[in-house]
Short mmCIF file of C-alpha atoms and ligand atoms in Angstrom, two decimals:
data_model
loop_
_atom_site.label_atom_id
_atom_site.label_comp_id
_atom_site.label_asym_id
_atom_site.label_seq_id
_atom_site.Cartn_x
_atom_site.Cartn_y
_atom_site.Cartn_z
CA MET A 1 83.12 226.04 163.96
CA ASP A 2 83.91 229.28 165.68
CA TYR A 3 82.19 232.53 164.68
CA SER A 4 82.91 236.06 165.79
CA ILE A 5 81.81 239.60 165.06
CA GLU A 6 84.51 242.21 164.37
CA SER A 7 84.53 245.88 163.46
CA THR A 8 88.19 245.90 162.42
CA PRO A 9 88.72 246.85 158.75
CA LEU A 10 88.89 243.73 156.64
CA GLU A 11 92.47 244.29 155.42
CA LYS A 12 93.76 244.31 159.02
CA LEU A 13 92.39 240.82 159.76
CA GLN A 14 94.81 237.90 159.61
CA CYS A 15 92.83 235.35 157.65
CA ASP A 16 93.29 232.71 154.98
CA CYS A 17 90.66 234.48 152.89
CA LEU A 18 88.72 237.76 152.79
CA VAL A 19 85.28 237.78 151.21
CA VAL A 20 83.93 240.91 149.51
CA GLY A 21 81.02 241.63 147.20
CA VAL A 22 81.09 243.04 143.69
CA TYR A 23 78.09 244.43 141.79
CA GLN A 24 77.49 244.39 138.05
CA ASN A 25 78.97 247.13 135.83
CA ALA A 26 82.29 247.05 137.66
CA GLN A 27 80.91 248.49 140.89
CA LEU A 28 82.70 247.53 144.07
CA SER A 29 81.02 247.12 147.46
CA PRO A 30 82.40 249.33 150.28
CA SER A 31 84.66 246.55 151.57
CA ALA A 32 85.83 245.72 148.05
CA THR A 33 86.67 249.41 147.57
CA ALA A 34 88.74 249.34 150.77
CA LEU A 35 90.65 246.26 149.59
CA ASP A 36 91.10 247.87 146.20
CA VAL A 37 92.94 250.75 147.87
CA CYS A 38 95.34 248.52 149.76
CA THR A 39 96.00 246.30 146.71
CA GLN A 40 96.97 249.21 144.45
CA GLY A 41 93.78 249.00 142.39
CA LEU A 42 93.88 245.26 141.78
CA LEU A 43 90.14 244.74 142.25
CA SER A 44 89.05 247.65 140.06
CA GLU A 45 91.39 246.43 137.35
CA ILE A 46 89.86 242.94 137.51
CA VAL A 47 86.27 244.16 137.28
CA GLN A 48 87.07 246.69 134.58
CA ARG A 49 88.72 244.05 132.42
CA GLY A 50 85.51 242.04 132.83
CA ASP A 51 87.15 239.09 134.59
CA MET A 52 84.47 239.38 137.25
CA GLY A 53 81.11 240.54 135.90
CA GLY A 54 79.40 240.72 139.28
CA LYS A 55 76.46 238.54 138.28
CA LEU A 56 74.60 237.19 141.31
CA GLY A 57 76.46 234.20 142.72
CA ASP A 58 79.50 234.54 140.41
CA ILE A 59 82.75 233.75 142.18
CA LEU A 60 86.32 234.78 141.47
CA PHE A 61 89.00 233.42 143.73
CA LEU A 62 92.25 235.39 143.97
CA ASN A 63 94.82 233.00 145.41
CA ALA A 64 97.72 235.43 145.58
CA ILE A 65 97.75 239.17 146.15
CA PRO A 66 101.04 240.76 144.98
CA ASN A 67 102.85 243.11 147.40
CA SER A 68 100.34 242.61 150.16
CA ALA A 69 99.94 240.84 153.49
CA ILE A 70 96.54 239.66 152.32
CA LYS A 71 96.66 235.95 151.52
CA ARG A 72 93.55 235.50 149.38
CA ILE A 73 90.42 237.35 148.32
CA LEU A 74 87.11 235.79 147.26
CA LEU A 75 85.02 238.09 145.07
CA VAL A 76 81.29 237.33 145.12
CA GLY A 77 78.87 238.68 142.52
CA LEU A 78 75.89 240.50 144.04
CA GLY A 79 74.06 241.38 140.81
CA GLU A 80 72.70 244.86 140.15
CA ASN A 81 73.84 247.57 142.54
CA LYS A 82 70.59 247.96 144.45
CA PRO A 83 69.13 246.35 147.58
CA LEU A 84 68.98 242.56 147.19
CA SER A 85 65.92 240.42 147.84
CA ASN A 86 66.44 238.02 150.72
CA LYS A 87 66.55 235.08 148.31
CA HIS A 88 69.31 236.73 146.26
CA TYR A 89 71.32 237.57 149.37
CA LEU A 90 71.08 233.92 150.44
CA LYS A 91 72.13 232.79 146.96
CA ALA A 92 75.27 234.91 147.20
CA LEU A 93 76.01 233.52 150.67
CA ALA A 94 75.49 229.94 149.52
CA ALA A 95 77.84 230.44 146.55
CA THR A 96 80.42 231.92 148.93
CA ALA A 97 80.23 229.13 151.46
CA ALA A 98 80.35 226.44 148.77
CA ASN A 99 83.57 227.92 147.37
CA LEU A 100 85.38 228.04 150.69
CA LYS A 101 85.73 224.27 151.02
CA LYS A 102 89.45 224.20 150.31
CA PRO A 103 92.23 222.41 152.13
CA TYR A 104 94.07 225.72 152.70
CA ILE A 105 91.20 227.75 154.18
CA LYS A 106 90.79 227.54 157.93
CA THR A 107 89.96 231.13 158.74
CA VAL A 108 87.84 233.51 156.73
CA ALA A 109 86.51 237.05 157.14
CA VAL A 110 83.19 237.85 155.50
CA SER A 111 82.03 241.41 154.80
CA LEU A 112 78.74 240.54 153.09
CA ALA A 113 76.51 241.68 155.94
CA GLU A 114 77.19 245.23 154.73
CA CYS A 115 75.24 244.73 151.53
CA ALA A 116 71.79 246.26 151.45
CA VAL A 117 68.98 243.69 151.59
CA LEU A 118 65.29 244.61 151.34
CA ASP A 119 63.46 244.56 154.69
CA ALA A 120 66.49 243.08 156.45
CA ASP A 121 68.46 244.39 159.42
CA TRP A 122 71.96 243.53 160.63
CA GLN A 123 70.59 240.84 162.89
CA TRP A 124 68.93 238.95 160.04
CA LYS A 125 71.85 239.41 157.67
CA VAL A 126 74.43 238.14 160.17
CA ARG A 127 72.18 235.30 161.25
CA GLN A 128 71.92 234.11 157.66
CA ILE A 129 75.69 234.08 157.28
CA ALA A 130 76.01 231.77 160.28
CA GLU A 131 73.15 229.54 159.09
CA THR A 132 74.46 229.31 155.53
CA PHE A 133 78.03 228.53 156.58
CA GLY A 134 76.79 226.01 159.14
CA ASP A 135 74.78 224.30 156.42
CA ALA A 136 77.61 224.35 153.90
CA VAL A 137 80.19 222.65 156.10
CA TYR A 138 77.85 219.83 157.09
CA GLN A 139 79.17 216.59 155.67
CA TYR A 140 77.94 213.14 156.52
CA THR A 141 80.84 210.85 157.54
CA HIS A 142 79.34 208.66 160.25
CA THR A 143 79.50 205.42 158.26
CA LYS A 144 82.48 206.28 156.02
CA SER A 145 85.97 205.00 156.79
CA ASP A 146 87.44 208.30 155.70
CA LYS A 147 86.19 210.90 158.19
CA GLU A 148 88.10 213.71 156.51
CA THR A 149 85.71 216.51 155.54
CA GLU A 150 86.07 218.71 152.48
CA SER A 151 85.76 221.89 154.50
CA LYS A 152 88.63 222.80 156.81
CA LEU A 153 86.93 225.97 158.02
CA GLU A 154 87.48 226.60 161.71
CA GLN A 155 86.82 230.26 162.13
CA VAL A 156 84.44 232.67 160.44
CA ILE A 157 84.80 236.37 161.23
CA ILE A 158 81.80 238.47 160.26
CA THR A 159 82.64 242.14 159.88
CA VAL A 160 80.10 244.83 160.71
CA PRO A 161 80.38 248.53 161.65
CA GLU A 162 80.78 249.32 165.36
CA MET A 163 77.20 250.59 165.69
CA ALA A 164 75.79 247.31 164.39
CA LYS A 165 77.64 245.04 166.82
CA ASP A 166 74.78 244.37 169.25
CA LEU A 167 72.33 243.40 166.55
CA ALA A 168 75.02 241.37 164.82
CA ASN A 169 75.81 239.44 167.99
CA ALA A 170 72.13 238.69 168.55
CA GLY A 171 71.89 237.46 164.95
CA LEU A 172 75.01 235.36 165.35
CA GLN A 173 73.66 233.63 168.44
CA GLN A 174 70.45 232.76 166.58
CA GLY A 175 72.24 231.71 163.41
CA LYS A 176 74.53 229.36 165.31
CA ALA A 177 71.64 227.80 167.20
CA ILE A 178 69.52 227.33 164.08
CA GLY A 179 72.48 226.10 162.03
CA GLU A 180 73.33 223.51 164.68
CA GLY A 181 69.67 222.49 164.87
CA VAL A 182 69.64 221.99 161.11
CA ALA A 183 72.87 219.99 161.26
CA LEU A 184 71.48 217.73 164.01
CA ALA A 185 68.30 217.11 162.02
CA LYS A 186 70.34 216.34 158.89
CA TRP A 187 72.64 213.95 160.70
CA LEU A 188 69.81 211.99 162.32
CA ALA A 189 68.01 211.81 158.97
CA ASP A 190 71.05 210.76 156.93
CA LEU A 191 71.86 207.85 159.27
CA PRO A 192 70.69 204.52 157.89
CA GLY A 193 67.62 202.77 159.25
CA ASN A 194 69.67 200.02 160.88
CA ILE A 195 71.43 202.59 163.07
CA CYS A 196 68.73 205.22 163.46
CA THR A 197 66.01 203.05 165.01
CA PRO A 198 63.23 204.29 167.31
CA SER A 199 65.46 203.41 170.28
CA PHE A 200 68.36 205.37 168.78
CA LEU A 201 66.16 208.44 168.30
CA ALA A 202 65.05 208.13 171.91
CA GLU A 203 68.69 207.89 173.06
CA GLN A 204 69.66 210.96 171.05
CA ALA A 205 66.75 212.94 172.46
CA THR A 206 67.79 211.81 175.94
CA LEU A 207 71.37 212.98 175.31
CA LEU A 208 70.03 216.34 174.18
CA SER A 209 67.84 216.76 177.24
CA GLY A 210 70.92 216.15 179.41
CA LYS A 211 72.64 219.18 177.89
CA HIS A 212 70.07 221.80 178.92
CA ASP A 213 68.69 222.55 182.38
CA LYS A 214 65.30 223.58 181.08
CA LEU A 215 64.89 220.47 178.97
CA ASP A 216 63.26 217.28 180.30
CA ILE A 217 62.38 214.08 178.57
CA SER A 218 59.98 211.22 179.04
CA ILE A 219 59.68 208.22 176.77
CA LEU A 220 56.56 206.13 176.45
CA GLU A 221 57.19 202.43 175.81
CA GLU A 222 54.77 200.15 173.98
CA ALA A 223 53.27 199.01 177.31
CA ASP A 224 52.55 202.66 178.20
CA MET A 225 50.95 203.20 174.81
CA ALA A 226 48.79 200.12 175.28
CA GLN A 227 47.66 201.47 178.65
CA LEU A 228 46.66 204.74 176.97
CA GLY A 229 44.76 202.87 174.27
CA MET A 230 46.96 203.95 171.37
CA GLY A 231 45.69 201.15 169.14
CA SER A 232 46.42 203.03 165.95
CA LEU A 233 50.08 203.81 166.71
CA LEU A 234 50.66 200.30 168.05
CA SER A 235 49.17 198.67 164.95
CA VAL A 236 51.95 200.16 162.81
CA THR A 237 54.76 198.75 164.91
CA ARG A 238 53.34 195.21 165.02
CA GLY A 239 55.29 194.20 161.93
CA SER A 240 58.60 195.47 163.30
CA ARG A 241 61.17 193.86 165.57
CA GLN A 242 62.18 197.28 166.86
CA PRO A 243 60.12 198.53 169.79
CA ALA A 244 58.21 201.74 169.12
CA LYS A 245 58.86 204.80 171.31
CA LEU A 246 56.88 207.94 171.91
CA ILE A 247 59.50 210.55 172.71
CA CYS A 248 58.32 213.59 174.70
CA LEU A 249 60.76 216.50 175.05
CA HIS A 250 59.67 219.31 177.38
CA PHE A 251 61.39 222.68 177.19
CA HIS A 252 60.43 224.92 180.11
CA GLY A 253 61.62 228.32 178.95
CA GLY A 254 58.40 230.23 179.60
CA GLU A 255 56.25 231.21 182.55
CA LYS A 256 55.08 228.28 184.58
CA ASN A 257 51.48 228.67 183.46
CA ALA A 258 52.09 229.66 179.85
CA LYS A 259 50.41 227.23 177.47
CA PRO A 260 52.95 225.20 175.51
CA ILE A 261 53.60 225.16 171.80
CA VAL A 262 53.49 221.50 170.84
CA LEU A 263 55.55 220.20 167.91
CA VAL A 264 54.75 216.70 166.67
CA GLY A 265 57.19 215.01 164.28
CA LYS A 266 56.69 211.78 162.35
CA GLY A 267 59.55 209.50 163.38
CA LEU A 268 59.07 206.53 161.04
CA THR A 269 62.66 205.27 161.00
CA PHE A 270 62.01 203.04 157.99
CA ASP A 271 58.90 202.83 155.84
CA ALA A 272 58.85 199.67 153.75
CA GLY A 273 55.10 200.14 153.35
CA GLY A 274 54.22 197.08 155.44
CA ILE A 275 52.06 194.43 153.73
CA SER A 276 51.18 197.10 151.13
CA LEU A 277 54.86 196.86 150.28
CA LYS A 278 56.52 199.73 148.42
CA PRO A 279 58.29 199.09 145.09
CA GLY A 280 62.01 198.45 145.42
CA LEU A 281 63.32 201.39 143.40
CA GLY A 282 64.42 204.16 145.72
CA MET A 283 63.07 202.43 148.81
CA ASP A 284 66.31 203.27 150.64
CA GLU A 285 65.05 206.86 150.80
CA MET A 286 62.34 205.73 153.19
CA LYS A 287 65.00 205.94 155.92
CA TYR A 288 64.10 209.63 155.65
CA ASP A 289 60.58 208.98 156.87
CA MET A 290 61.69 210.17 160.30
CA CYS A 291 62.64 213.65 159.07
CA GLY A 292 59.69 215.22 160.90
CA GLY A 293 60.92 213.75 164.17
CA ALA A 294 64.50 214.81 163.43
CA ALA A 295 63.33 218.36 162.72
CA VAL A 296 61.48 218.45 166.05
CA ILE A 297 64.67 217.40 167.86
CA GLY A 298 66.70 219.98 165.90
CA THR A 299 64.19 222.75 166.59
CA VAL A 300 63.96 221.96 170.29
CA GLN A 301 67.77 222.05 170.47
CA ALA A 302 67.79 225.45 168.71
CA ALA A 303 65.09 226.82 171.03
CA ALA A 304 67.02 225.62 174.09
CA GLN A 305 70.27 227.11 172.76
CA MET A 306 68.55 230.45 172.12
CA ASP A 307 66.95 230.14 175.58
CA LEU A 308 63.59 231.26 174.18
CA PRO A 309 61.05 232.38 176.81
CA LEU A 310 58.52 229.75 175.70
CA ASN A 311 57.22 226.41 176.85
CA ILE A 312 57.70 223.93 174.03
CA ILE A 313 56.80 220.26 173.90
CA GLY A 314 58.24 218.04 171.18
CA LEU A 315 56.41 214.76 170.61
CA ILE A 316 57.94 212.14 168.33
CA PRO A 317 56.13 208.89 167.65
CA ALA A 318 58.94 206.60 166.47
CA SER A 319 58.37 203.28 164.75
CA GLU A 320 59.23 201.20 161.72
CA ASN A 321 56.66 200.08 159.12
CA MET A 322 57.60 196.57 158.01
CA PRO A 323 55.93 193.54 156.44
CA ASP A 324 55.65 190.57 158.80
CA GLY A 325 53.29 187.77 159.74
CA ASP A 326 52.02 189.92 162.56
CA ALA A 327 51.89 193.18 160.60
CA ASN A 328 48.79 195.23 159.83
CA LYS A 329 46.76 193.74 156.99
CA PRO A 330 44.56 195.69 154.61
CA GLY A 331 41.06 195.60 156.08
CA ASP A 332 42.23 195.43 159.70
CA ILE A 333 40.38 197.75 162.06
CA TRP A 334 41.83 199.31 165.19
CA THR A 335 40.53 201.67 167.87
CA SER A 336 42.58 204.81 168.32
CA MET A 337 43.23 206.53 171.65
CA SER A 338 40.41 208.95 170.81
CA GLY A 339 37.97 206.03 170.65
CA LYS A 340 37.47 206.44 166.90
CA THR A 341 37.88 203.26 164.86
CA ILE A 342 40.07 203.13 161.74
CA GLU A 343 39.95 200.69 158.84
CA ILE A 344 43.42 200.21 157.39
CA LEU A 345 42.88 199.95 153.66
CA ASN A 346 46.54 200.55 152.86
CA THR A 347 49.25 199.71 155.39
CA ASP A 348 51.56 202.20 153.65
CA ALA A 349 49.42 205.10 154.90
CA GLU A 350 51.02 204.57 158.31
CA GLY A 351 52.21 208.09 159.13
CA ARG A 352 48.72 209.32 159.92
CA LEU A 353 48.21 206.21 162.10
CA ILE A 354 51.10 207.04 164.40
CA LEU A 355 50.38 210.78 164.32
CA CYS A 356 46.67 210.57 165.19
CA ASP A 357 47.27 208.96 168.57
CA THR A 358 50.07 211.45 169.25
CA LEU A 359 47.71 214.34 168.48
CA THR A 360 45.17 212.91 170.93
CA TYR A 361 47.95 212.53 173.49
CA ALA A 362 48.87 216.21 172.96
CA GLU A 363 45.46 217.32 174.29
CA GLN A 364 46.51 216.69 177.89
CA PHE A 365 49.12 219.47 177.67
CA ASN A 366 46.42 222.08 177.02
CA PRO A 367 48.43 223.36 174.05
CA ASP A 368 48.37 226.90 172.74
CA VAL A 369 48.97 225.47 169.26
CA VAL A 370 49.98 222.10 167.84
CA ILE A 371 52.12 221.92 164.71
CA ASP A 372 52.87 218.54 163.20
CA LEU A 373 55.49 217.88 160.57
CA ALA A 374 55.61 214.72 158.55
CA THR A 375 56.93 213.18 155.36
CA LEU A 376 53.34 212.16 154.91
CA THR A 377 52.40 211.83 151.24
CA GLY A 378 54.06 211.24 147.89
CA ALA A 379 51.11 213.24 146.55
CA CYS A 380 52.65 216.37 148.06
CA LEU A 381 55.53 216.03 145.60
CA VAL A 382 53.03 215.76 142.75
CA ALA A 383 51.18 218.87 143.92
CA LEU A 384 54.02 221.15 144.97
CA GLY A 385 57.30 219.60 143.90
CA ARG A 386 60.36 220.00 146.10
CA ILE A 387 60.27 223.76 146.67
CA PRO A 388 57.68 224.46 149.40
CA SER A 389 56.40 222.20 152.14
CA GLY A 390 52.63 221.73 152.17
CA LEU A 391 50.67 223.56 154.86
CA LEU A 392 47.17 222.69 156.03
CA GLY A 393 45.44 223.63 159.24
CA ASN A 394 42.28 224.49 161.12
CA ASP A 395 43.31 228.00 162.20
CA ASP A 396 43.92 230.88 159.79
CA ALA A 397 45.92 232.97 162.26
CA LEU A 398 48.32 230.10 162.95
CA CYS A 399 48.69 229.33 159.24
CA ASN A 400 49.38 232.98 158.47
CA ASP A 401 51.97 233.18 161.26
CA LEU A 402 53.71 230.15 159.79
CA ILE A 403 53.62 231.64 156.28
CA ALA A 404 55.15 234.87 157.58
CA ALA A 405 57.87 232.91 159.40
CA SER A 406 58.59 230.85 156.29
CA GLU A 407 59.19 234.01 154.30
CA THR A 408 61.59 235.45 156.86
CA ALA A 409 63.43 232.16 157.18
CA ASN A 410 63.36 231.47 153.44
CA ASP A 411 61.99 228.00 154.18
CA SER A 412 58.90 228.15 152.01
CA ILE A 413 55.47 226.62 152.57
CA TRP A 414 52.24 226.72 150.55
CA ARG A 415 48.77 226.32 151.98
CA LEU A 416 46.30 223.78 150.58
CA PRO A 417 42.58 223.74 151.41
CA LEU A 418 41.18 221.57 154.17
CA TRP A 419 37.52 221.90 153.26
CA GLU A 420 35.08 219.55 154.90
CA GLU A 421 33.84 218.40 151.47
CA TYR A 422 37.02 216.33 151.26
CA GLN A 423 36.20 214.48 154.47
CA GLU A 424 33.73 212.14 152.78
CA LEU A 425 36.59 210.55 150.84
CA LEU A 426 37.63 208.87 154.09
CA LYS A 427 34.33 207.04 154.51
CA SER A 428 34.53 203.38 155.53
CA ASN A 429 31.72 200.83 155.52
CA PHE A 430 33.17 199.05 158.52
CA ALA A 431 34.81 201.66 160.76
CA ASP A 432 34.51 205.35 161.67
CA MET A 433 36.96 206.16 158.90
CA ALA A 434 39.39 204.63 156.42
CA ASN A 435 43.07 205.46 156.53
CA ILE A 436 43.16 206.43 152.83
CA GLY A 437 40.96 208.57 150.64
CA GLY A 438 41.52 207.13 147.19
CA LYS A 439 43.64 208.53 144.37
CA ASP A 440 42.53 212.16 144.42
CA ALA A 441 44.02 214.92 146.58
CA GLY A 442 46.24 212.61 148.63
CA THR A 443 47.91 215.36 150.65
CA ILE A 444 44.57 216.89 151.56
CA THR A 445 42.86 213.63 152.51
CA ALA A 446 45.85 212.74 154.71
CA ALA A 447 45.48 216.09 156.47
CA CYS A 448 41.69 215.56 156.69
CA PHE A 449 42.39 212.33 158.53
CA LEU A 450 44.66 214.14 161.02
CA ALA A 451 42.15 216.99 161.40
CA ARG A 452 39.70 214.57 162.99
CA PHE A 453 42.15 214.18 165.87
CA ALA A 454 42.94 217.89 166.16
CA GLU A 455 39.47 219.27 166.78
CA ASN A 456 40.22 220.47 170.30
CA PHE A 457 43.11 222.84 169.58
CA ARG A 458 44.56 225.24 167.02
CA TRP A 459 46.50 223.02 164.67
CA ALA A 460 48.67 223.15 161.57
CA HIS A 461 50.20 220.33 159.56
CA LEU A 462 53.34 220.57 157.43
CA ASP A 463 53.76 217.90 154.76
CA ILE A 464 57.52 217.83 154.24
CA ALA A 465 57.66 214.85 151.85
CA GLY A 466 59.15 217.01 149.08
CA THR A 467 61.43 219.21 151.14
CA ALA A 468 63.04 217.15 153.91
CA TRP A 469 65.65 215.54 151.70
CA ARG A 470 67.14 215.64 148.21
CA SER A 471 67.33 212.63 145.88
CA GLY A 472 69.80 211.79 143.13
CA SER A 473 73.52 212.48 143.24
CA GLN A 474 72.98 215.14 145.90
CA LYS A 475 71.03 212.69 148.07
CA GLY A 476 70.93 213.98 151.61
CA ALA A 477 68.73 215.54 154.24
CA THR A 478 68.01 219.28 154.14
CA GLY A 479 67.13 219.90 157.79
CA ARG A 480 63.90 221.61 156.72
CA PRO A 481 61.71 222.86 158.30
CA VAL A 482 64.00 223.63 161.28
CA PRO A 483 64.61 227.22 160.01
CA LEU A 484 60.87 227.87 159.59
CA LEU A 485 59.93 226.47 163.00
CA SER A 486 62.81 228.28 164.71
CA GLN A 487 61.65 231.52 163.12
CA TYR A 488 58.06 230.88 164.22
CA LEU A 489 59.29 230.38 167.78
CA ILE A 490 61.45 233.53 167.62
CA ASP A 491 58.42 235.48 166.34
CA ARG A 492 56.30 234.09 169.18
CA SER A 493 58.97 235.12 171.71
CA ASN A 494 59.14 238.63 170.25
CA ALA A 495 55.36 238.95 170.49
CA LEU A 496 55.29 238.21 174.25
N1 LIG B 501 56.32 208.09 153.92
C1 LIG B 501 55.38 207.94 152.87
C2 LIG B 501 55.21 209.20 152.03
C3 LIG B 501 56.31 209.52 151.07
C4 LIG B 501 56.46 208.81 149.92
C5 LIG B 501 57.14 210.59 151.31
C6 LIG B 501 57.44 209.13 149.02
C7 LIG B 501 58.12 210.92 150.40
C8 LIG B 501 58.29 210.19 149.25
C9 LIG B 501 54.01 207.60 153.46
O1 LIG B 501 54.03 206.79 154.57
C10 LIG B 501 53.27 206.86 152.40
O2 LIG B 501 53.68 205.80 152.05
N2 LIG B 501 52.20 207.45 151.91
C11 LIG B 501 51.43 206.85 150.86
C12 LIG B 501 49.98 207.13 151.15
C13 LIG B 501 49.05 206.39 150.25
C14 LIG B 501 49.14 204.92 150.51
C15 LIG B 501 47.66 206.90 150.48
C16 LIG B 501 51.87 207.49 149.55
O3 LIG B 501 52.14 208.69 149.51
O4 LIG B 501 51.98 206.76 148.58
MN1 LIG B 502 54.07 204.75 154.06
ZN1 LIG B 503 55.68 206.86 155.71
#
């Protein structure tokens, strides 16, 4: 999709549809007022009759405008006539984008960046338009015979006043990059497990690295992992016929000696549970157990596209977790790369097993911070539902930076405690630790397990089990937390 910034008055733009905001109590936004003038009072008549009440997210589509060169107008309700919260602004944008999926709309001009939003500048407001539209037109077709998409949108013109053009262009560049990162993460995640295997993820990461000069890739094969002593990671892949891969993307955007930000994403391309087999109902959704890895790939793409002045390393341990004669058995004990031994009491707690060796591997990069993201525990859904991702970590400053970024990006997270009192739940009689902590506090004990492998750096863990995809009739990946991580990286760049 093509985006551009224009300062031409809306009514002079040749488009299939013009989008303007309307507040409650029949109050028109500035752009709506301008269109009202050139439509002989059509819009004020409509709002005064009450046909469009202006409630937040309400939509009225005008498909024909009498005596006018304007083809169509989409009125969007903005609620009360006062500055919007960022959530409400995004709600209005989402309603707009959802209503523009029509066979006859290829080009659209959007004036909504003019509306006042609390604590938001032109850059943020324009960026959100690009992100929201990018998200709305995403449609999975890869394995459908009919590749026709609902949206025919080709061109989005975002109108802003002349003085706001520089900020708007900066916001547009970011919004496109983040939107495309989200779309890439969604696509990888929505692909079925028989296509999106560890090897496929490695190929896609390799393709990405070929597109950017500052992006390199290396891929560790099982033999390399064995050499490094990654007994924990390798134990998970034993039951699978697909070879595991440890994908390492290196983005060199920063000073040569600047410490890298390391992102680690769980890339479990299908989680059957192993010998501790999962129940059948809804097991298909365990193709989404690689959403952490997909989000790392999407975020690295966004960072490269924005050309951020940072060094970023994306590490994705990719494997399947399957039952097999050679698979992990409950009670098996393996030695991790760190030298610590792990008793596997439940083969379905495999995410932490592939992540722990990857965290140890991350040490060699002398990271500034390490952030891992993983669809790690069903318990996270019990604790927090599907609204925020879970956040746990060993560094308050890093956690607070992530919380601030999540608020700006509207990609929410909520911190849970990582107190050492929880650590005793992981006690094993036969190894240094067990891989599960019993029925209580499952998200916390999973993070406690990871914390034991993250002692040598500042580290945060995002449990995205409730946020990475939607179930039910709207089943599909969300691309979260690409917006949050992209924002964190933007904030880090701005702080240099
Ligand atoms: N990938 C799952 C976690 C998961 C389950 C995410 C459902 C989203 C929805 C993970 O590998 C897993 O199976 N975790 C177990 C841990 C348990 C055995 C301690 C879980 O949550 O049941
Ligand atoms: Mn599992
Ligand atoms: Zn899993």
